[in-house]
Tab-separated table of C-alpha atoms in Angstrom:
chain	number	residue	atom	x	y	z
R	23	UNK	CA	82.645	157.974	142.529
R	24	UNK	CA	80.780	156.558	139.554
R	25	UNK	CA	81.252	152.870	138.802
R	26	UNK	CA	82.780	151.921	135.461
R	27	UNK	CA	80.516	149.639	133.470
R	28	UNK	CA	82.145	146.332	132.554
R	29	UNK	CA	81.413	144.531	129.325
R	30	UNK	CA	80.860	140.780	129.755
R	31	UNK	CA	83.284	138.556	127.877
R	32	UNK	CA	83.107	134.912	126.828
R	33	UNK	CA	86.442	134.385	128.523
R	34	UNK	CA	84.792	135.030	131.860
R	35	UNK	CA	82.292	132.196	131.501
R	36	UNK	CA	82.665	129.039	133.592
R	37	UNK	CA	84.548	126.149	132.010
R	38	UNK	CA	81.404	124.017	131.958
R	39	UNK	CA	79.600	126.644	129.832
R	40	UNK	CA	82.527	126.973	127.430
R	41	UNK	CA	82.715	123.204	126.969
R	42	UNK	CA	78.994	123.114	126.273
R	43	UNK	CA	79.445	125.837	123.643
R	44	UNK	CA	82.014	123.673	121.879
R	45	UNK	CA	79.507	120.841	121.592
R	46	UNK	CA	77.157	123.077	119.585
R	47	UNK	CA	79.824	123.810	116.973
R	48	UNK	CA	80.989	121.796	114.013
R	49	UNK	CA	84.617	120.742	113.680
R	50	UNK	CA	85.742	123.691	111.553
R	51	UNK	CA	83.995	126.162	113.844
R	52	UNK	CA	85.729	124.685	116.888
R	53	UNK	CA	89.160	125.397	115.435
R	54	UNK	CA	88.074	128.917	114.453
R	55	UNK	CA	86.712	129.483	117.953
R	56	UNK	CA	89.868	128.355	119.760
R	57	UNK	CA	91.987	130.499	117.457
R	58	UNK	CA	90.115	133.645	118.466
R	59	UNK	CA	91.593	133.978	121.987
R	60	UNK	CA	94.484	132.535	123.938
R	61	UNK	CA	92.176	131.521	126.798
R	62	UNK	CA	90.078	129.368	124.443
R	63	UNK	CA	93.228	127.873	122.953
R	64	UNK	CA	94.571	126.954	126.389
R	65	UNK	CA	91.244	125.366	127.328
R	66	UNK	CA	91.301	123.381	124.087
R	67	UNK	CA	94.816	122.102	124.812
R	68	UNK	CA	93.798	120.988	128.288
R	69	UNK	CA	90.503	119.364	127.248
R	70	UNK	CA	91.225	118.389	123.655
R	71	UNK	CA	89.770	114.892	123.873
R	72	UNK	CA	86.751	116.070	125.869
R	73	UNK	CA	85.973	118.608	123.147
R	74	UNK	CA	86.827	116.672	119.999
R	75	UNK	CA	85.603	113.113	120.564
R	76	UNK	CA	81.870	113.929	120.789
R	77	UNK	CA	82.121	116.173	117.723
R	78	UNK	CA	83.962	113.539	115.704
R	79	UNK	CA	81.421	110.913	116.774
R	80	UNK	CA	78.620	113.176	115.587
R	81	UNK	CA	80.071	114.483	112.315
R	82	UNK	CA	81.798	111.294	111.170
R	83	UNK	CA	79.269	108.679	112.229
R	84	UNK	CA	79.409	105.707	112.205
R	85	UNK	CA	82.544	106.744	114.095
R	86	UNK	CA	83.252	103.276	115.463
R	87	UNK	CA	83.741	101.995	111.904
R	88	UNK	CA	86.176	104.817	111.159
R	89	UNK	CA	88.123	103.744	114.251
R	90	UNK	CA	88.352	100.227	112.828
R	91	UNK	CA	90.033	101.737	109.763
R	92	UNK	CA	92.361	103.895	111.851
R	93	UNK	CA	93.482	101.023	114.077
R	94	UNK	CA	93.720	98.371	111.338
R	95	UNK	CA	97.049	96.553	111.167
R	96	UNK	CA	98.668	93.557	109.509
R	97	UNK	CA	98.265	91.484	112.696
R	98	UNK	CA	94.464	91.650	112.637
R	99	UNK	CA	94.044	88.681	110.308
R	100	UNK	CA	96.739	86.410	111.726
R	101	UNK	CA	94.616	84.455	114.183
R	102	UNK	CA	91.099	84.855	112.820
R	103	UNK	CA	91.168	82.062	110.245
R	104	UNK	CA	88.262	82.606	107.896
R	105	UNK	CA	86.242	84.781	110.270
R	106	UNK	CA	86.646	88.521	110.555
R	107	UNK	CA	86.340	90.100	113.995
R	108	UNK	CA	86.603	93.843	114.705
R	109	UNK	CA	88.896	95.389	117.283
R	110	UNK	CA	87.868	96.842	120.611
R	111	UNK	CA	89.050	100.454	120.729
R	112	UNK	CA	89.471	102.142	124.112
R	113	UNK	CA	90.444	105.767	124.697
R	114	UNK	CA	92.536	106.597	127.779
R	115	UNK	CA	93.441	110.104	128.918
R	116	UNK	CA	96.195	108.991	131.271
R	117	UNK	CA	98.018	105.804	132.223
R	118	UNK	CA	95.743	104.685	135.080
R	119	UNK	CA	92.513	105.688	133.330
R	120	UNK	CA	89.998	102.842	133.009
R	121	UNK	CA	89.195	104.158	129.551
R	122	UNK	CA	86.131	104.817	127.400
R	123	UNK	CA	85.113	102.121	124.900
R	124	UNK	CA	84.693	103.757	121.497
R	125	UNK	CA	84.303	100.681	119.300
R	126	UNK	CA	82.751	98.395	118.343
R	127	UNK	CA	79.271	99.724	118.977
R	128	UNK	CA	76.056	98.091	117.838
R	129	UNK	CA	73.404	100.648	117.056
R	130	UNK	CA	75.730	103.614	116.546
R	131	UNK	CA	76.520	106.658	118.618
R	132	UNK	CA	73.862	108.675	120.340
R	133	UNK	CA	73.731	111.884	122.305
R	134	UNK	CA	77.004	113.094	123.706
R	135	UNK	CA	77.520	114.922	126.960
R	136	UNK	CA	80.487	116.333	128.779
R	137	UNK	CA	81.089	116.050	132.489
R	138	UNK	CA	83.603	118.846	132.857
R	139	UNK	CA	83.349	119.219	136.638
R	140	UNK	CA	84.731	115.709	137.097
R	141	UNK	CA	87.386	116.473	134.489
R	142	UNK	CA	86.617	113.282	132.652
R	143	UNK	CA	85.542	112.171	129.217
R	144	UNK	CA	81.956	111.139	129.603
R	145	UNK	CA	81.479	112.198	126.056
R	146	UNK	CA	80.164	109.250	124.146
R	147	UNK	CA	77.271	107.063	125.140
R	148	UNK	CA	76.314	104.218	122.850
R	149	UNK	CA	73.416	101.852	122.703
R	150	UNK	CA	74.420	98.198	122.511
R	151	UNK	CA	72.204	95.325	121.507
R	152	UNK	CA	71.956	92.506	124.003
R	153	UNK	CA	70.484	90.255	121.318
R	154	UNK	CA	73.565	90.365	119.099
R	155	UNK	CA	76.783	90.272	121.123
R	156	UNK	CA	79.807	91.462	119.177
R	157	UNK	CA	82.932	89.311	119.146
R	158	UNK	CA	86.176	91.282	119.159
R	159	UNK	CA	89.683	90.124	118.298
R	160	UNK	CA	92.099	92.515	119.998
R	161	UNK	CA	92.016	95.630	122.131
R	162	UNK	CA	93.667	98.846	120.995
R	163	UNK	CA	94.364	101.752	123.333
R	164	UNK	CA	94.136	105.280	121.965
R	165	UNK	CA	95.457	108.399	123.675
R	166	UNK	CA	95.485	112.121	122.922
R	167	UNK	CA	98.499	111.529	120.672
R	168	UNK	CA	96.139	109.740	118.266
R	169	UNK	CA	93.815	112.710	117.834
R	170	UNK	CA	96.096	114.399	115.270
R	171	UNK	CA	96.378	111.387	112.917
R	172	UNK	CA	92.680	110.664	113.438
R	173	UNK	CA	91.821	114.195	112.329
R	174	UNK	CA	93.813	113.599	109.139
R	175	UNK	CA	91.629	110.573	108.415
R	176	UNK	CA	88.561	112.727	109.034
R	177	UNK	CA	89.792	115.306	106.526
R	178	UNK	CA	90.088	112.589	103.883
R	179	UNK	CA	86.525	111.498	104.615
R	180	UNK	CA	85.271	115.084	104.412
R	181	UNK	CA	86.974	115.692	101.070
R	182	UNK	CA	85.391	112.602	99.524
R	183	UNK	CA	82.018	113.504	101.023
R	184	UNK	CA	82.213	116.909	99.338
R	185	UNK	CA	83.256	115.396	95.997
R	186	UNK	CA	80.731	112.548	95.962
R	187	UNK	CA	77.795	114.443	94.350
R	188	UNK	CA	79.948	115.423	91.362
R	189	UNK	CA	81.012	111.804	90.890
R	190	UNK	CA	77.742	110.069	91.782
R	191	UNK	CA	75.702	112.109	89.286
R	192	UNK	CA	78.348	112.061	86.551
R	193	UNK	CA	75.833	110.815	83.975
R	194	UNK	CA	73.011	113.066	85.138
R	195	UNK	CA	74.624	116.339	86.261
R	196	UNK	CA	71.260	118.087	86.169
R	197	UNK	CA	70.273	116.054	89.264
R	198	UNK	CA	73.429	116.889	91.212
R	199	UNK	CA	72.793	118.251	94.703
R	200	UNK	CA	74.240	118.196	98.198
R	201	UNK	CA	73.789	115.010	100.203
R	202	UNK	CA	71.092	114.977	102.827
R	203	UNK	CA	72.203	114.272	106.390
R	204	UNK	CA	71.127	110.609	106.338
R	205	UNK	CA	72.587	110.142	102.848
R	206	UNK	CA	75.916	111.509	104.085
R	207	UNK	CA	75.844	108.960	106.907
R	208	UNK	CA	75.170	106.166	104.427
R	209	UNK	CA	78.096	107.363	102.356
R	210	UNK	CA	80.446	107.432	105.340
R	211	UNK	CA	79.425	103.942	106.435
R	212	UNK	CA	80.027	102.535	102.946
R	213	UNK	CA	83.233	104.566	102.642
R	214	UNK	CA	84.671	103.138	105.880
R	215	UNK	CA	83.836	99.567	104.809
R	216	UNK	CA	85.443	100.071	101.405
R	217	UNK	CA	88.501	101.674	103.013
R	218	UNK	CA	88.898	98.872	105.571
R	219	UNK	CA	88.503	96.122	102.974
R	220	UNK	CA	91.084	97.821	100.756
R	221	UNK	CA	93.609	98.016	103.591
R	222	UNK	CA	93.346	94.304	104.327
R	223	UNK	CA	92.868	92.801	100.873
R	224	UNK	CA	93.924	95.307	98.176
R	225	UNK	CA	97.251	96.529	99.548
R	226	UNK	CA	100.581	94.876	100.206
R	227	UNK	CA	99.340	92.401	102.826
R	228	UNK	CA	99.251	88.711	101.807
R	229	UNK	CA	95.943	87.574	100.354
R	230	UNK	CA	94.024	85.087	102.544
R	231	UNK	CA	93.551	82.834	99.522
R	232	UNK	CA	95.207	82.714	96.116
R	233	UNK	CA	91.906	82.626	94.284
R	234	UNK	CA	89.015	85.068	94.254
R	235	UNK	CA	86.303	84.774	96.933
R	236	UNK	CA	83.629	82.131	96.322
R	237	UNK	CA	80.225	81.635	97.980
R	238	UNK	CA	80.097	79.320	101.008
R	239	UNK	CA	83.910	79.135	101.184
R	240	UNK	CA	85.667	79.822	104.470
R	241	UNK	CA	87.158	83.179	103.461
R	242	UNK	CA	87.772	86.164	105.743
R	243	UNK	CA	87.005	88.546	102.863
R	244	UNK	CA	83.440	87.259	102.598
R	245	UNK	CA	83.139	87.063	106.383
R	246	UNK	CA	83.729	90.809	106.566
R	247	UNK	CA	80.883	91.362	104.090
R	248	UNK	CA	78.497	88.960	105.871
R	249	UNK	CA	78.500	91.231	108.919
R	250	UNK	CA	76.617	93.868	106.929
R	251	UNK	CA	72.969	93.796	105.977
R	252	UNK	CA	71.779	93.585	102.383
R	253	UNK	CA	70.846	97.269	102.519
R	254	UNK	CA	74.399	98.165	103.592
R	255	UNK	CA	75.914	95.922	100.923
R	256	UNK	CA	73.825	97.568	98.189
R	257	UNK	CA	75.042	100.959	99.437
R	258	UNK	CA	78.594	99.638	99.331
R	259	UNK	CA	78.033	98.380	95.784
R	260	UNK	CA	76.865	101.864	94.843
R	261	UNK	CA	79.992	103.441	96.326
R	262	UNK	CA	82.347	100.971	94.601
R	263	UNK	CA	80.594	101.682	91.317
R	264	UNK	CA	81.095	105.411	91.894
R	265	UNK	CA	84.797	104.910	92.624
R	266	UNK	CA	85.120	102.922	89.411
R	267	UNK	CA	83.453	105.837	87.633
R	268	UNK	CA	86.196	108.064	89.024
R	269	UNK	CA	88.850	105.741	87.580
R	270	UNK	CA	87.027	105.315	84.268
R	271	UNK	CA	86.240	108.940	83.513
R	272	UNK	CA	89.205	110.718	85.085
R	273	UNK	CA	92.172	108.325	85.120
R	274	UNK	CA	91.544	106.128	82.081
R	275	UNK	CA	91.450	108.990	79.532
R	276	UNK	CA	94.899	110.034	80.780
R	277	UNK	CA	96.121	106.444	80.325
R	278	UNK	CA	94.792	106.100	76.765
R	279	UNK	CA	97.515	107.023	74.225
R	280	UNK	CA	94.899	107.653	71.526
R	281	UNK	CA	93.395	110.531	73.484
R	282	UNK	CA	96.376	112.697	72.553
R	283	UNK	CA	95.902	111.922	68.856
R	284	UNK	CA	93.394	113.450	66.473
R	285	UNK	CA	93.231	110.242	64.446
R	286	UNK	CA	90.804	108.393	66.685
R	287	UNK	CA	87.792	110.267	67.986
R	288	UNK	CA	85.802	107.229	69.124
R	289	UNK	CA	84.613	107.153	72.734
R	290	UNK	CA	86.987	105.573	75.224
R	291	UNK	CA	84.644	102.813	76.292
R	292	UNK	CA	81.066	101.676	75.911
R	293	UNK	CA	78.914	102.082	78.992
R	294	UNK	CA	75.930	100.237	80.365
R	295	UNK	CA	73.329	101.362	82.842
R	296	UNK	CA	74.138	101.193	86.552
R	297	UNK	CA	71.930	98.196	87.535
R	298	UNK	CA	73.381	96.062	84.725
R	299	UNK	CA	76.911	97.042	85.716
R	300	UNK	CA	76.214	96.163	89.357
R	301	UNK	CA	74.983	92.711	88.316
R	302	UNK	CA	77.663	91.833	85.756
R	303	UNK	CA	80.569	94.256	86.167
R	304	UNK	CA	82.271	92.095	88.796
R	305	UNK	CA	83.059	89.524	86.057
R	306	UNK	CA	84.208	91.990	83.372
R	307	UNK	CA	87.656	91.139	81.978
R	308	UNK	CA	87.762	93.391	78.933
R	309	UNK	CA	90.954	95.422	78.486
R	310	UNK	CA	89.580	98.620	79.990
R	311	UNK	CA	87.614	96.606	82.529
R	312	UNK	CA	90.876	95.114	83.819
R	313	UNK	CA	92.472	98.552	84.053
R	314	UNK	CA	89.519	100.004	85.953
R	315	UNK	CA	89.452	97.082	88.384
R	316	UNK	CA	93.216	97.434	88.927
R	317	UNK	CA	93.212	101.138	89.773
R	318	UNK	CA	90.091	100.622	91.892
R	319	UNK	CA	92.395	98.868	94.388
R	320	UNK	CA	93.931	102.206	95.341
R	321	UNK	CA	92.821	103.621	98.662
R	322	UNK	CA	90.965	106.921	99.197
R	323	UNK	CA	94.102	108.916	99.952
R	324	UNK	CA	95.922	107.630	96.864
R	325	UNK	CA	92.927	108.101	94.565
R	326	UNK	CA	92.400	111.645	95.822
R	327	UNK	CA	96.077	112.410	95.194
R	328	UNK	CA	95.812	111.208	91.593
R	329	UNK	CA	92.484	112.984	91.183
R	330	UNK	CA	93.989	116.290	92.363
R	331	UNK	CA	96.930	115.978	89.960
R	332	UNK	CA	95.093	114.438	87.030
R	333	UNK	CA	95.796	117.366	84.690
R	334	UNK	CA	99.352	117.892	85.943
R	335	UNK	CA	100.685	114.372	85.409
R	336	UNK	CA	101.418	113.036	81.937
R	337	UNK	CA	100.544	109.447	81.196
R	338	UNK	CA	103.827	107.848	82.310
R	339	UNK	CA	103.999	109.950	85.488
R	340	UNK	CA	100.481	108.839	86.402
R	341	UNK	CA	101.449	105.166	86.093
R	342	UNK	CA	104.637	105.689	88.110
R	343	UNK	CA	102.732	107.492	90.879
R	344	UNK	CA	100.204	104.661	91.106
R	345	UNK	CA	103.014	102.090	91.348
R	346	UNK	CA	104.749	104.111	94.059
R	347	UNK	CA	101.553	104.178	96.090
R	348	UNK	CA	101.046	100.446	95.625
R	349	UNK	CA	104.095	98.429	94.447
R	350	UNK	CA	101.960	95.303	93.909
R	351	UNK	CA	99.367	97.163	91.839
R	352	UNK	CA	99.339	94.639	88.986
R	353	UNK	CA	99.448	91.539	91.224
R	354	UNK	CA	95.670	91.199	90.986
R	355	UNK	CA	92.449	93.178	90.622
R	356	UNK	CA	89.993	94.500	93.174
R	357	UNK	CA	87.985	91.737	94.847
R	358	UNK	CA	85.460	93.691	96.896
R	359	UNK	CA	82.775	93.407	94.204
R	360	UNK	CA	83.173	89.630	94.174
R	361	UNK	CA	83.084	89.456	97.991
R	362	UNK	CA	79.879	91.495	98.131
R	363	UNK	CA	78.300	89.320	95.470
R	364	UNK	CA	79.294	86.134	97.331
R	365	UNK	CA	77.725	87.354	100.584
R	366	UNK	CA	74.518	88.278	98.744
R	367	UNK	CA	74.408	84.967	96.842
R	368	UNK	CA	74.700	83.079	100.134
R	369	UNK	CA	71.487	84.827	101.228
R	370	UNK	CA	69.696	83.920	97.991
R	371	UNK	CA	69.179	87.575	97.163
R	372	UNK	CA	68.146	86.858	93.555
R	373	UNK	CA	64.880	85.302	94.795
R	374	UNK	CA	63.776	88.588	96.329
R	375	UNK	CA	66.144	91.206	95.007
R	376	UNK	CA	66.177	94.733	96.443
R	377	UNK	CA	65.909	97.658	94.067
R	378	UNK	CA	69.355	98.354	92.657
R	379	UNK	CA	70.786	101.876	92.386
R	380	UNK	CA	70.227	103.826	89.189
R	381	UNK	CA	72.198	106.692	87.692
R	382	UNK	CA	69.843	109.218	89.265
R	383	UNK	CA	68.991	107.624	92.620
R	384	UNK	CA	69.261	104.604	94.893
R	385	UNK	CA	71.993	103.031	96.965
R	386	UNK	CA	73.484	105.848	99.010
R	387	UNK	CA	70.997	108.286	97.461
R	388	UNK	CA	67.282	108.287	98.274
R	389	UNK	CA	64.890	106.981	95.617
R	390	UNK	CA	62.276	109.429	96.920
R	391	UNK	CA	59.523	106.891	96.303
R	392	UNK	CA	58.167	103.642	97.756
R	393	UNK	CA	61.439	101.835	97.047
R	394	UNK	CA	63.000	103.564	100.037
R	395	UNK	CA	60.807	101.390	102.271
R	396	UNK	CA	62.819	98.353	101.120
R	397	UNK	CA	65.830	99.603	103.067
R	398	UNK	CA	64.182	98.673	106.349
R	399	UNK	CA	63.055	95.279	105.055
R	400	UNK	CA	66.647	94.323	104.118
R	401	UNK	CA	68.396	95.945	107.078
R	402	UNK	CA	68.377	93.082	109.598
R	403	UNK	CA	69.902	90.140	107.711
R	404	UNK	CA	73.572	90.774	108.524
R	405	UNK	CA	75.504	88.176	110.520
R	406	UNK	CA	76.774	89.579	113.864
R	407	UNK	CA	79.856	87.333	113.792
R	408	UNK	CA	80.416	87.086	110.029
R	409	UNK	CA	79.307	83.450	109.815
R	410	UNK	CA	77.244	81.726	107.120
R	411	UNK	CA	73.459	82.112	107.013
R	412	UNK	CA	71.553	79.725	109.261
R	413	UNK	CA	71.543	76.188	107.858
R	414	UNK	CA	74.325	76.756	105.322
R	415	UNK	CA	77.563	74.761	105.354
R	416	UNK	CA	81.044	75.589	104.173
R	417	UNK	CA	82.329	74.032	100.951
R	418	UNK	CA	85.939	73.387	100.043
R	419	UNK	CA	87.452	75.156	97.075
R	420	UNK	CA	90.671	74.458	95.188
R	421	UNK	CA	90.331	77.363	92.759
R	422	UNK	CA	93.382	79.567	92.240
R	423	UNK	CA	91.700	81.822	89.694
R	424	UNK	CA	92.701	85.444	90.264
R	425	UNK	CA	93.195	87.551	87.116
R	426	UNK	CA	96.270	89.743	86.964
R	427	UNK	CA	95.994	93.498	87.160
R	428	UNK	CA	96.707	95.897	84.319
R	429	UNK	CA	98.016	99.425	84.929
R	430	UNK	CA	97.730	100.430	81.264
R	431	UNK	CA	101.483	100.554	80.672
R	432	UNK	CA	101.186	98.362	77.543
R	433	UNK	CA	98.469	100.462	75.897
R	434	UNK	CA	101.093	102.555	74.141
R	435	UNK	CA	102.516	99.432	72.453
R	436	UNK	CA	99.030	98.461	71.293
R	437	UNK	CA	98.472	101.986	70.013
R	438	UNK	CA	101.556	101.714	67.776
R	439	UNK	CA	100.178	98.595	66.096
R	440	UNK	CA	98.221	98.735	62.870
R	441	UNK	CA	94.672	100.036	63.288
R	442	UNK	CA	93.546	99.370	59.693
R	443	UNK	CA	90.354	97.766	60.912
R	444	UNK	CA	89.464	100.719	63.088
R	445	UNK	CA	89.435	100.898	66.833
R	446	UNK	CA	87.354	98.288	68.624
R	447	UNK	CA	85.122	99.548	71.386
R	448	UNK	CA	84.601	96.782	73.891
R	449	UNK	CA	81.530	96.579	76.088
R	450	UNK	CA	82.589	97.123	79.658
R	451	UNK	CA	81.434	98.233	83.049
R	452	UNK	CA	79.649	101.498	83.670
R	453	UNK	CA	82.094	102.564	86.347
């Protein structure tokens, strides 16, 4: 009797091989793969954390900083005084599991491997620096129940990563291109820091001080910035400037009552080049400058929601939506620019200033010339514990200066006033 030839199937492969296949796929491909056969779906349900954690660590690096955003809570700042300390994040598969430390990690995530035969998550190995020990405040335990909400955070990051080129090269669309792999990592790092700062100091939580941050003052907002190197802070400045561009060029025209009238065809706002805006925009208190700095307090999820509905919402609906997302929207303005500037001033950065981002390049984006070598030179001056530079001392401040926010709700009243002298265009920030 002749033997019937059998066709090999992926479903017949050992579990170890199938798990290794998953680690060669990106996140979207993993979900497509597990949807192709019930056997793959069942394996995914049983080993979800083993499959997903290494992929998330690879595609959303620096993943430990994203975990700081995901686990952030109102209690983080209660006992830290003026010093910011990150959380220790541990993942446990079951109650008695000793757990895998996911954050904080100094030096980032490296190669991932899966030990499927032991049925354990040996997925993430990280290199830690013995020279700079990291102080942590609290320990947070994550389980498989957190993977769903964490994936939602990752989707937000991915959407902004895809939109960034359009927004970053707004003034020079001819240079627009996809981000290179290392540029995408720079973006994600800056994005996580902006997101975390906004959760603590731009939302509904009490402000650590009434006034704006000031150099050499014991302020947890500046402490969070001191932990990052000058190179990272310049990248963060570039991202904040881009987010302000989003507000300026997409939200502000919808807030301006004159844009619906044919009477006034003047431009909405004067612009300056990016380096000048980075140096002086933090102090801008012009009318449109106040509005931009107010809406820049919104988080990535809220800004993306408004961005997606920008042509669907009339002016009043846009203002109402922003207030619903953040009831204290007009309490103050964004302070992250001031905090970055304070941390840089404490280092005396004006004496040997790094090359600032331009409209076409720099910051998150490569310069593609000798200026890229500066990144390494300014990459080691961050404070591991968020303290002042060596030899500096804290000063006491009694300032309560913190300008109020402006959501643009009174622009319609101004528009009804007499404009016999013509519309005044005020110099303001570039983004």
